[in-house]
Amino acid sequence: MSEKRTLLFLDDEPNILKALERVFFDEDYDIEIFTSGKEALAFMKDNPVQLIISDQRMPEMSGTEFCQRALELRPDAIRIILTGYADIEAAVDAINEGRIYKFMFKPWNDDELRATVLRALEYYDLNQENEQLLAELMQKNAELEEFNKSLGQKVKERTALIVKKNLELGRMNKSLEASIVSTVKVIINLAEQINPTISHHARRVASFATTLGQQIGLSQAEIQDIEIAALLHDIGKLGIPDSILDLPKSSLNEQDRQIIEQHPVLGQAAISQIEKFEGIGKIIRYHHERWDGKGGPDSISGEQIPVEARIIAACNEYDHLLNEREGRSNAFIQKYFTTNSGSLFDPNVAGAILAFIQQQSDDVEKSKLVEVMPHELQPNMILAENLQTEKGIFLLPEGQILKDSHIRSIIDIHQVDPVPGSIKVYLPALER
């Protein structure tokens, strides 16, 4: 971090501000505290601020109103709202209206708050880098436009240079298009530090959902939306304390159950500030809807549910059955999807999952188990176990049929964070 960061804390209770200052006493930040929203806004007019932590309930103006006005003064500043469990609806409004990075419940956990601020500043840096890349692209476009005006008699000798510039711009445009997906993957890597279980589950669902989407015949754009939405489908849970998430459903009280059931809405709200993610937000919102209309949060049914959300709903349940509920057998999972086809799940999606399970079983029966190094991986090999890096980063699930893109990613990541030892795979029958 090249510059010292300024954190602004706003709360009408001085004791809360002192408590926040103590949390960051040993951190290398400039801390500015205010009990008045108007005074905080006046300070921000003339002083850069990288991160804001504001209380939601204040007499002068709410945290939502303050963040809306702060957005106009310092649009790049990361905004975090402190709220109570009873203010869950206000928290959603804050995310929608003030472009809030995250809301946290009082009383907070000091370590969690410090970690959240660190991740938020990393997110701030990433946004600054993306803006710099966009500025460079605009500069290149301006240079090209100026160059075109002065071509004149030099057209012939400069043709080769124009072609080269256009190729460079094309690569930069592709880089910008890919930056959103890269940003999502960075967010998931950061989320892994908060809750590895949610992150690993999201990666497995994304891998399976993209495979299923290709099997069903969706377009490349739809498959990309599925991958992003699947990676982020449980992001609304990151603001919910582990003490609630870890409880069995049967042990949840009504208030805790309502908090968990709101996570698709919170997930949609959390990414609403990204304009291109409007469709992805709807996929996230609807991934717990049911084919028969008895799901939530909106109780829509059938083809009212986006096909991407139907696929993620089924893949989400498939992963829970396979990896998080005592490892159900293929026979149990097949019966489960057969029984719930047309009620919980889109019959076409359930049929595709059943076909996938059957094909996977057939492939394994015809295959031979071998151990290979990353550079020896070949397309159509089948992973015999979950693939993780030495640092514990989840890459691909057991049973994944490897493609060229999977292999390239594994080799690239292996250079930075090695895959320990050899990789167990099933060799297709034709290669035995």
Short mmCIF file of C-alpha atoms in Angstrom, two decimals:
data_model
loop_
_atom_site.label_atom_id
_atom_site.label_comp_id
_atom_site.label_asym_id
_atom_site.label_seq_id
_atom_site.Cartn_x
_atom_site.Cartn_y
_atom_site.Cartn_z
CA MET A 1 0.00 0.00 0.00
CA SER A 2 1.84 3.13 -1.24
CA GLU A 3 -0.18 5.81 0.62
CA LYS A 4 -1.45 6.03 4.16
CA ARG A 5 -5.19 5.40 4.22
CA THR A 6 -7.77 7.65 5.88
CA LEU A 7 -10.66 5.93 7.66
CA LEU A 8 -13.71 8.01 8.63
CA PHE A 9 -15.94 6.79 11.48
CA LEU A 10 -19.42 8.29 12.02
CA ASP A 11 -21.67 7.50 15.01
CA ASP A 12 -23.79 9.72 17.26
CA GLU A 13 -22.49 7.79 20.29
CA PRO A 14 -18.93 8.85 21.35
CA ASN A 15 -18.40 5.53 23.16
CA ILE A 16 -18.91 3.64 19.89
CA LEU A 17 -16.37 5.89 18.15
CA LYS A 18 -13.84 5.29 20.91
CA ALA A 19 -14.40 1.55 20.60
CA LEU A 20 -13.80 1.74 16.84
CA GLU A 21 -10.61 3.75 17.39
CA ARG A 22 -9.34 1.09 19.81
CA VAL A 23 -9.89 -1.64 17.19
CA PHE A 24 -7.46 0.12 14.83
CA PHE A 25 -5.10 1.58 17.45
CA ASP A 26 -2.13 -0.48 16.23
CA GLU A 27 -2.94 -0.13 12.50
CA ASP A 28 -1.19 2.35 10.21
CA TYR A 29 -4.31 4.37 9.33
CA ASP A 30 -5.30 8.02 9.74
CA ILE A 31 -8.54 7.93 11.75
CA GLU A 32 -11.12 10.74 11.59
CA ILE A 33 -14.16 10.49 13.89
CA PHE A 34 -17.43 12.42 13.78
CA THR A 35 -20.69 12.43 15.71
CA SER A 36 -22.35 14.65 13.08
CA GLY A 37 -23.04 13.62 9.51
CA LYS A 38 -22.88 17.24 8.35
CA GLU A 39 -19.43 17.73 9.89
CA ALA A 40 -18.22 14.48 8.32
CA LEU A 41 -19.46 15.59 4.87
CA ALA A 42 -17.77 18.98 5.30
CA PHE A 43 -14.49 17.21 6.05
CA MET A 44 -14.83 14.98 2.99
CA LYS A 45 -15.25 17.99 0.67
CA ASP A 46 -11.61 18.96 1.18
CA ASN A 47 -9.96 15.72 2.30
CA PRO A 48 -9.55 12.32 0.61
CA VAL A 49 -11.14 9.38 2.42
CA GLN A 50 -10.61 5.76 1.39
CA LEU A 51 -13.06 4.01 3.75
CA ILE A 52 -16.16 5.01 5.73
CA ILE A 53 -17.75 3.15 8.65
CA SER A 54 -21.13 4.66 9.57
CA ASP A 55 -23.83 3.73 12.05
CA GLN A 56 -27.29 3.22 10.46
CA ARG A 57 -29.53 4.70 13.17
CA MET A 58 -28.59 8.35 13.90
CA PRO A 59 -30.87 11.30 14.75
CA GLU A 60 -29.41 13.84 12.29
CA MET A 61 -29.37 11.59 9.24
CA SER A 62 -29.39 7.82 8.78
CA GLY A 63 -26.33 5.88 7.66
CA THR A 64 -28.08 5.27 4.33
CA GLU A 65 -28.63 9.01 3.76
CA PHE A 66 -25.07 9.82 4.79
CA CYS A 67 -23.61 7.21 2.40
CA GLN A 68 -25.75 8.55 -0.46
CA ARG A 69 -24.33 12.05 0.06
CA ALA A 70 -20.81 10.73 0.66
CA LEU A 71 -21.08 8.87 -2.66
CA GLU A 72 -21.42 12.22 -4.44
CA LEU A 73 -18.34 13.65 -2.71
CA ARG A 74 -16.05 10.61 -2.73
CA PRO A 75 -17.48 8.00 -5.14
CA ASP A 76 -14.41 5.77 -4.80
CA ALA A 77 -14.55 5.54 -0.99
CA ILE A 78 -15.58 2.14 0.39
CA ARG A 79 -18.71 2.39 2.54
CA ILE A 80 -19.53 0.04 5.45
CA ILE A 81 -22.73 0.26 7.54
CA LEU A 82 -23.02 -0.84 11.20
CA THR A 83 -26.51 -2.00 12.09
CA GLY A 84 -28.49 -4.17 14.46
CA TYR A 85 -30.20 -7.45 13.58
CA ALA A 86 -33.56 -5.67 13.71
CA ASP A 87 -32.48 -3.34 10.88
CA ILE A 88 -32.05 -6.03 8.20
CA GLU A 89 -34.51 -4.24 5.85
CA ALA A 90 -32.73 -0.92 6.35
CA ALA A 91 -29.44 -2.67 5.57
CA VAL A 92 -30.83 -3.86 2.23
CA ASP A 93 -31.97 -0.29 1.45
CA ALA A 94 -28.49 0.95 2.34
CA ILE A 95 -26.86 -1.44 -0.08
CA ASN A 96 -29.26 -0.45 -2.88
CA GLU A 97 -29.24 3.33 -2.33
CA GLY A 98 -25.78 4.02 -0.97
CA ARG A 99 -23.75 1.43 -2.87
CA ILE A 100 -22.57 -0.15 0.35
CA TYR A 101 -19.62 -2.55 0.26
CA LYS A 102 -20.86 -4.45 3.32
CA PHE A 103 -23.01 -4.12 6.41
CA MET A 104 -21.97 -5.55 9.79
CA PHE A 105 -24.02 -6.27 12.86
CA LYS A 106 -23.49 -4.74 16.31
CA PRO A 107 -21.81 -5.78 18.44
CA TRP A 108 -18.99 -6.52 16.02
CA ASN A 109 -16.05 -8.89 16.39
CA ASP A 110 -12.81 -6.86 16.45
CA ASP A 111 -10.80 -9.35 14.39
CA GLU A 112 -13.61 -9.68 11.85
CA LEU A 113 -13.89 -5.88 11.56
CA ARG A 114 -10.14 -5.48 11.02
CA ALA A 115 -10.17 -8.22 8.38
CA THR A 116 -13.20 -6.64 6.67
CA VAL A 117 -11.46 -3.25 6.47
CA LEU A 118 -8.32 -4.87 5.05
CA ARG A 119 -10.33 -6.71 2.38
CA ALA A 120 -12.29 -3.54 1.60
CA LEU A 121 -9.09 -1.56 1.02
CA GLU A 122 -7.83 -4.36 -1.24
CA TYR A 123 -11.11 -4.05 -3.16
CA TYR A 124 -10.51 -0.26 -3.30
CA ASP A 125 -7.05 -0.87 -4.81
CA LEU A 126 -8.51 -3.24 -7.39
CA ASN A 127 -11.07 -0.62 -8.46
CA GLN A 128 -8.33 1.98 -8.78
CA GLU A 129 -6.31 -0.38 -10.99
CA ASN A 130 -9.36 -1.02 -13.20
CA GLU A 131 -9.96 2.73 -13.54
CA GLN A 132 -6.32 3.24 -14.49
CA LEU A 133 -6.63 0.54 -17.15
CA LEU A 134 -9.76 2.24 -18.53
CA ALA A 135 -7.97 5.60 -18.56
CA GLU A 136 -5.07 4.04 -20.48
CA LEU A 137 -7.52 2.60 -23.00
CA MET A 138 -9.21 5.99 -23.46
CA GLN A 139 -5.81 7.60 -23.94
CA LYS A 140 -4.92 5.01 -26.56
CA ASN A 141 -8.20 5.68 -28.35
CA ALA A 142 -7.53 9.43 -28.26
CA GLU A 143 -4.04 8.86 -29.63
CA LEU A 144 -5.44 6.71 -32.41
CA GLU A 145 -8.08 9.30 -33.29
CA GLU A 146 -5.45 12.04 -33.45
CA PHE A 147 -3.24 9.82 -35.52
CA ASN A 148 -6.05 9.17 -38.02
CA LYS A 149 -6.58 12.95 -38.46
CA SER A 150 -2.95 13.43 -39.49
CA LEU A 151 -2.64 10.51 -41.90
CA GLY A 152 -2.75 12.47 -45.17
CA GLN A 153 0.03 11.41 -47.52
CA LYS A 154 1.45 9.05 -44.94
CA VAL A 155 -1.43 6.54 -45.30
CA LYS A 156 0.62 3.89 -47.06
CA GLU A 157 3.65 3.99 -44.79
CA ARG A 158 1.52 4.16 -41.64
CA THR A 159 -0.94 1.39 -42.52
CA ALA A 160 1.11 -1.25 -40.74
CA LEU A 161 1.26 0.95 -37.61
CA ILE A 162 -2.54 1.45 -37.63
CA VAL A 163 -3.07 -2.29 -37.80
CA LYS A 164 -0.73 -2.77 -34.88
CA LYS A 165 -2.54 -0.12 -32.81
CA ASN A 166 -5.90 -1.69 -33.54
CA LEU A 167 -4.63 -5.08 -32.44
CA GLU A 168 -3.35 -3.54 -29.20
CA LEU A 169 -6.72 -1.89 -28.58
CA GLY A 170 -8.50 -5.16 -29.29
CA ARG A 171 -6.39 -6.92 -26.69
CA MET A 172 -7.05 -4.16 -24.18
CA ASN A 173 -10.80 -4.32 -24.82
CA LYS A 174 -10.75 -8.08 -24.27
CA SER A 175 -8.76 -7.49 -21.10
CA LEU A 176 -11.43 -5.06 -19.87
CA GLU A 177 -14.20 -7.54 -20.69
CA ALA A 178 -12.36 -10.22 -18.75
CA SER A 179 -11.63 -7.89 -15.82
CA ILE A 180 -15.16 -8.30 -14.40
CA VAL A 181 -14.80 -12.07 -14.28
CA SER A 182 -11.32 -11.66 -12.79
CA THR A 183 -12.73 -9.27 -10.19
CA VAL A 184 -15.36 -11.86 -9.26
CA LYS A 185 -12.67 -14.49 -8.79
CA VAL A 186 -10.65 -12.08 -6.61
CA ILE A 187 -13.78 -11.51 -4.49
CA ILE A 188 -14.24 -15.26 -4.12
CA ASN A 189 -10.58 -15.66 -3.09
CA LEU A 190 -11.08 -12.96 -0.46
CA ALA A 191 -14.36 -14.57 0.63
CA GLU A 192 -12.43 -17.79 1.19
CA GLN A 193 -10.58 -16.05 4.03
CA ILE A 194 -13.94 -15.23 5.68
CA ASN A 195 -15.73 -18.53 5.17
CA PRO A 196 -13.85 -21.27 3.27
CA THR A 197 -16.91 -23.55 3.33
CA ILE A 198 -19.05 -21.05 1.40
CA SER A 199 -16.20 -20.31 -1.02
CA HIS A 200 -15.41 -23.96 -1.78
CA HIS A 201 -19.10 -24.73 -2.22
CA ALA A 202 -19.45 -21.81 -4.66
CA ARG A 203 -16.50 -23.00 -6.75
CA ARG A 204 -17.89 -26.52 -7.00
CA VAL A 205 -21.35 -25.28 -7.95
CA ALA A 206 -19.86 -22.97 -10.60
CA SER A 207 -17.82 -25.79 -12.14
CA PHE A 208 -20.79 -28.17 -12.27
CA ALA A 209 -23.27 -25.48 -13.42
CA THR A 210 -21.11 -24.50 -16.41
CA THR A 211 -20.76 -28.16 -17.39
CA LEU A 212 -24.53 -28.64 -17.11
CA GLY A 213 -25.19 -25.44 -19.06
CA GLN A 214 -23.06 -26.71 -21.93
CA GLN A 215 -24.81 -30.08 -21.78
CA ILE A 216 -28.24 -28.38 -22.01
CA GLY A 217 -27.06 -26.25 -24.93
CA LEU A 218 -26.95 -22.72 -23.51
CA SER A 219 -25.05 -19.95 -25.29
CA GLN A 220 -21.53 -18.91 -24.29
CA ALA A 221 -22.90 -15.66 -22.80
CA GLU A 222 -25.44 -17.58 -20.71
CA ILE A 223 -22.75 -19.97 -19.51
CA GLN A 224 -20.53 -17.06 -18.46
CA ASP A 225 -23.46 -15.56 -16.51
CA ILE A 226 -24.01 -18.94 -14.84
CA GLU A 227 -20.36 -19.14 -13.81
CA ILE A 228 -20.35 -15.64 -12.28
CA ALA A 229 -23.74 -16.06 -10.58
CA ALA A 230 -22.77 -19.48 -9.20
CA LEU A 231 -19.53 -18.10 -7.77
CA LEU A 232 -21.50 -15.31 -6.06
CA HIS A 233 -24.78 -17.09 -5.28
CA ASP A 234 -24.11 -17.31 -1.52
CA ILE A 235 -22.30 -13.95 -1.15
CA GLY A 236 -25.29 -12.69 0.86
CA LYS A 237 -24.31 -15.12 3.62
CA LEU A 238 -20.96 -13.42 4.26
CA GLY A 239 -22.62 -10.78 6.46
CA ILE A 240 -24.39 -13.40 8.55
CA PRO A 241 -22.52 -14.56 11.71
CA ASP A 242 -21.13 -18.10 11.67
CA SER A 243 -23.03 -18.71 14.91
CA ILE A 244 -26.23 -18.62 12.84
CA LEU A 245 -24.92 -20.30 9.68
CA ASP A 246 -23.52 -23.26 11.60
CA LEU A 247 -26.82 -24.11 13.30
CA PRO A 248 -28.92 -26.97 11.89
CA LYS A 249 -32.18 -25.78 10.31
CA SER A 250 -34.16 -27.48 13.06
CA SER A 251 -32.35 -25.39 15.73
CA LEU A 252 -32.96 -21.97 14.11
CA ASN A 253 -35.39 -19.58 15.75
CA GLU A 254 -37.77 -17.57 13.55
CA GLN A 255 -35.56 -14.46 13.49
CA ASP A 256 -32.43 -16.40 12.49
CA ARG A 257 -34.37 -18.33 9.85
CA GLN A 258 -35.61 -15.09 8.29
CA ILE A 259 -32.06 -13.69 8.24
CA ILE A 260 -30.73 -16.75 6.37
CA GLU A 261 -33.68 -16.80 3.96
CA GLN A 262 -32.85 -13.22 2.98
CA HIS A 263 -29.37 -14.12 1.67
CA PRO A 264 -30.45 -14.28 -2.03
CA VAL A 265 -31.90 -10.75 -1.73
CA LEU A 266 -28.79 -9.51 0.07
CA GLY A 267 -26.60 -11.16 -2.56
CA GLN A 268 -28.46 -9.38 -5.36
CA ALA A 269 -28.23 -6.07 -3.52
CA ALA A 270 -24.51 -6.50 -2.87
CA ILE A 271 -23.68 -6.58 -6.61
CA SER A 272 -26.32 -4.10 -7.78
CA GLN A 273 -23.73 -1.33 -8.01
CA ILE A 274 -22.13 -3.14 -10.97
CA GLU A 275 -24.26 -2.07 -13.94
CA LYS A 276 -23.51 -5.13 -16.09
CA PHE A 277 -24.56 -7.45 -13.25
CA GLU A 278 -28.29 -6.67 -13.32
CA GLY A 279 -29.11 -10.02 -14.94
CA ILE A 280 -26.66 -11.87 -12.69
CA GLY A 281 -28.31 -10.25 -9.67
CA LYS A 282 -31.67 -11.70 -10.71
CA ILE A 283 -30.12 -15.16 -11.07
CA ILE A 284 -28.75 -14.89 -7.53
CA ARG A 285 -32.11 -13.63 -6.20
CA TYR A 286 -34.02 -16.56 -7.71
CA HIS A 287 -31.64 -19.46 -7.01
CA HIS A 288 -33.87 -20.70 -4.15
CA GLU A 289 -37.12 -20.50 -6.09
CA ARG A 290 -38.86 -23.83 -6.79
CA TRP A 291 -40.35 -25.12 -10.04
CA ASP A 292 -43.72 -25.52 -8.26
CA GLY A 293 -43.69 -21.93 -6.92
CA LYS A 294 -43.19 -22.84 -3.24
CA GLY A 295 -39.69 -21.35 -2.95
CA GLY A 296 -38.50 -17.83 -2.16
CA PRO A 297 -38.09 -14.94 -1.93
CA ASP A 298 -40.76 -14.18 -4.57
CA SER A 299 -42.52 -17.57 -4.97
CA ILE A 300 -42.32 -17.51 -8.77
CA SER A 301 -42.62 -20.79 -10.65
CA GLY A 302 -41.76 -22.70 -13.82
CA GLU A 303 -40.24 -20.74 -16.66
CA GLN A 304 -40.73 -17.47 -14.77
CA ILE A 305 -37.49 -18.50 -13.08
CA PRO A 306 -34.44 -17.72 -15.29
CA VAL A 307 -32.97 -20.93 -16.68
CA GLU A 308 -29.59 -20.00 -15.18
CA ALA A 309 -31.17 -19.81 -11.71
CA ARG A 310 -32.89 -23.17 -12.26
CA ILE A 311 -29.56 -24.75 -13.12
CA ILE A 312 -27.76 -23.21 -10.13
CA ALA A 313 -30.61 -24.30 -7.80
CA ALA A 314 -30.18 -27.91 -8.89
CA CYS A 315 -26.36 -27.80 -8.83
CA ASN A 316 -26.45 -26.14 -5.40
CA GLU A 317 -28.54 -29.01 -4.02
CA TYR A 318 -26.41 -31.61 -5.84
CA ASP A 319 -23.25 -30.28 -4.18
CA HIS A 320 -24.86 -30.21 -0.73
CA LEU A 321 -25.92 -33.84 -1.15
CA LEU A 322 -22.55 -34.94 -2.51
CA ASN A 323 -20.16 -33.01 -0.29
CA GLU A 324 -21.86 -31.47 2.75
CA ARG A 325 -24.48 -33.94 3.95
CA GLU A 326 -22.52 -37.01 4.89
CA GLY A 327 -21.58 -37.68 1.26
CA ARG A 328 -24.77 -39.19 -0.14
CA SER A 329 -24.32 -42.00 -2.67
CA ASN A 330 -25.04 -41.65 -6.38
CA ALA A 331 -28.02 -43.99 -5.94
CA PHE A 332 -29.49 -41.74 -3.22
CA ILE A 333 -28.88 -38.58 -5.29
CA GLN A 334 -30.47 -40.16 -8.39
CA LYS A 335 -33.57 -41.08 -6.39
CA TYR A 336 -33.69 -37.59 -4.84
CA PHE A 337 -33.68 -35.79 -8.21
CA THR A 338 -36.12 -38.29 -9.73
CA THR A 339 -38.55 -37.78 -6.83
CA ASN A 340 -38.29 -33.98 -6.84
CA SER A 341 -38.33 -33.43 -10.60
CA GLY A 342 -41.27 -31.16 -11.41
CA SER A 343 -41.62 -29.92 -7.83
CA LEU A 344 -38.29 -28.65 -6.53
CA PHE A 345 -36.52 -28.71 -9.88
CA ASP A 346 -37.10 -28.00 -13.57
CA PRO A 347 -37.68 -31.48 -15.08
CA ASN A 348 -35.23 -30.77 -17.92
CA VAL A 349 -32.49 -29.71 -15.49
CA ALA A 350 -33.15 -32.68 -13.18
CA GLY A 351 -32.99 -34.98 -16.23
CA ALA A 352 -29.66 -33.47 -17.25
CA ILE A 353 -28.23 -34.08 -13.77
CA LEU A 354 -29.46 -37.69 -13.80
CA ALA A 355 -27.86 -38.19 -17.24
CA PHE A 356 -24.62 -36.63 -15.94
CA ILE A 357 -24.53 -38.94 -12.90
CA GLN A 358 -25.16 -41.99 -15.09
CA GLN A 359 -22.51 -40.95 -17.63
CA GLN A 360 -20.04 -40.27 -14.84
CA SER A 361 -20.65 -43.73 -13.38
CA ASP A 362 -20.23 -45.33 -16.81
CA ASP A 363 -17.00 -43.40 -17.45
CA VAL A 364 -15.51 -44.40 -14.10
CA GLU A 365 -16.37 -48.06 -14.68
CA LYS A 366 -14.54 -47.95 -17.99
CA SER A 367 -11.56 -46.05 -16.65
CA LYS A 368 -8.28 -46.83 -14.97
CA LEU A 369 -7.02 -44.90 -11.91
CA VAL A 370 -3.57 -43.36 -12.40
CA GLU A 371 -1.46 -40.64 -10.78
CA VAL A 372 0.00 -37.85 -12.93
CA MET A 373 1.78 -34.51 -12.52
CA PRO A 374 0.07 -31.27 -13.60
CA HIS A 375 1.98 -31.07 -16.90
CA GLU A 376 0.87 -34.65 -17.73
CA LEU A 377 -2.87 -33.88 -17.55
CA GLN A 378 -4.85 -34.54 -20.72
CA PRO A 379 -8.40 -33.61 -21.84
CA ASN A 380 -11.14 -36.11 -20.84
CA MET A 381 -9.25 -37.35 -17.77
CA ILE A 382 -11.59 -37.48 -14.75
CA LEU A 383 -10.51 -36.23 -11.32
CA ALA A 384 -10.63 -39.01 -8.75
CA GLU A 385 -10.68 -36.57 -5.82
CA ASN A 386 -11.12 -32.87 -5.08
CA LEU A 387 -8.17 -30.84 -6.40
CA GLN A 388 -6.64 -28.24 -4.07
CA THR A 389 -3.40 -26.23 -3.97
CA GLU A 390 -0.76 -26.48 -1.29
CA LYS A 391 -2.32 -23.47 0.48
CA GLY A 392 -5.73 -25.15 0.46
CA ILE A 393 -7.32 -23.19 -2.41
CA PHE A 394 -10.06 -25.31 -3.97
CA LEU A 395 -9.68 -25.70 -7.76
CA LEU A 396 -11.99 -28.44 -9.11
CA PRO A 397 -14.31 -31.09 -7.64
CA GLU A 398 -14.01 -34.86 -7.71
CA GLY A 399 -15.54 -36.25 -10.89
CA GLN A 400 -14.71 -33.20 -13.03
CA ILE A 401 -14.02 -34.15 -16.65
CA LEU A 402 -10.96 -32.11 -17.59
CA LYS A 403 -10.97 -29.76 -20.56
CA ASP A 404 -8.15 -27.74 -22.11
CA SER A 405 -9.25 -24.64 -20.18
CA HIS A 406 -9.17 -26.54 -16.86
CA ILE A 407 -5.67 -27.85 -17.57
CA ARG A 408 -4.30 -24.44 -18.53
CA SER A 409 -5.67 -22.93 -15.31
CA ILE A 410 -4.23 -25.75 -13.18
CA ILE A 411 -0.77 -25.34 -14.74
CA ASP A 412 -0.86 -21.52 -14.35
CA ILE A 413 -1.92 -21.70 -10.70
CA HIS A 414 0.62 -24.48 -10.04
CA GLN A 415 3.42 -22.02 -10.87
CA VAL A 416 2.29 -19.72 -8.03
CA ASP A 417 0.63 -22.05 -5.51
CA PRO A 418 1.70 -25.65 -6.28
CA VAL A 419 -0.63 -28.62 -6.28
CA PRO A 420 1.01 -30.94 -3.73
CA GLY A 421 2.21 -34.30 -4.98
CA SER A 422 0.62 -36.11 -7.89
CA ILE A 423 -2.98 -35.84 -9.11
CA LYS A 424 -5.23 -38.93 -9.09
CA VAL A 425 -7.30 -39.21 -12.26
CA TYR A 426 -9.29 -41.82 -14.15
CA LEU A 427 -7.95 -42.51 -17.61
CA PRO A 428 -10.65 -42.86 -20.31
CA ALA A 429 -10.95 -46.41 -21.60
CA LEU A 430 -9.52 -45.49 -25.03
CA GLU A 431 -6.29 -44.33 -23.41
CA ARG A 432 -5.68 -47.38 -21.20
#
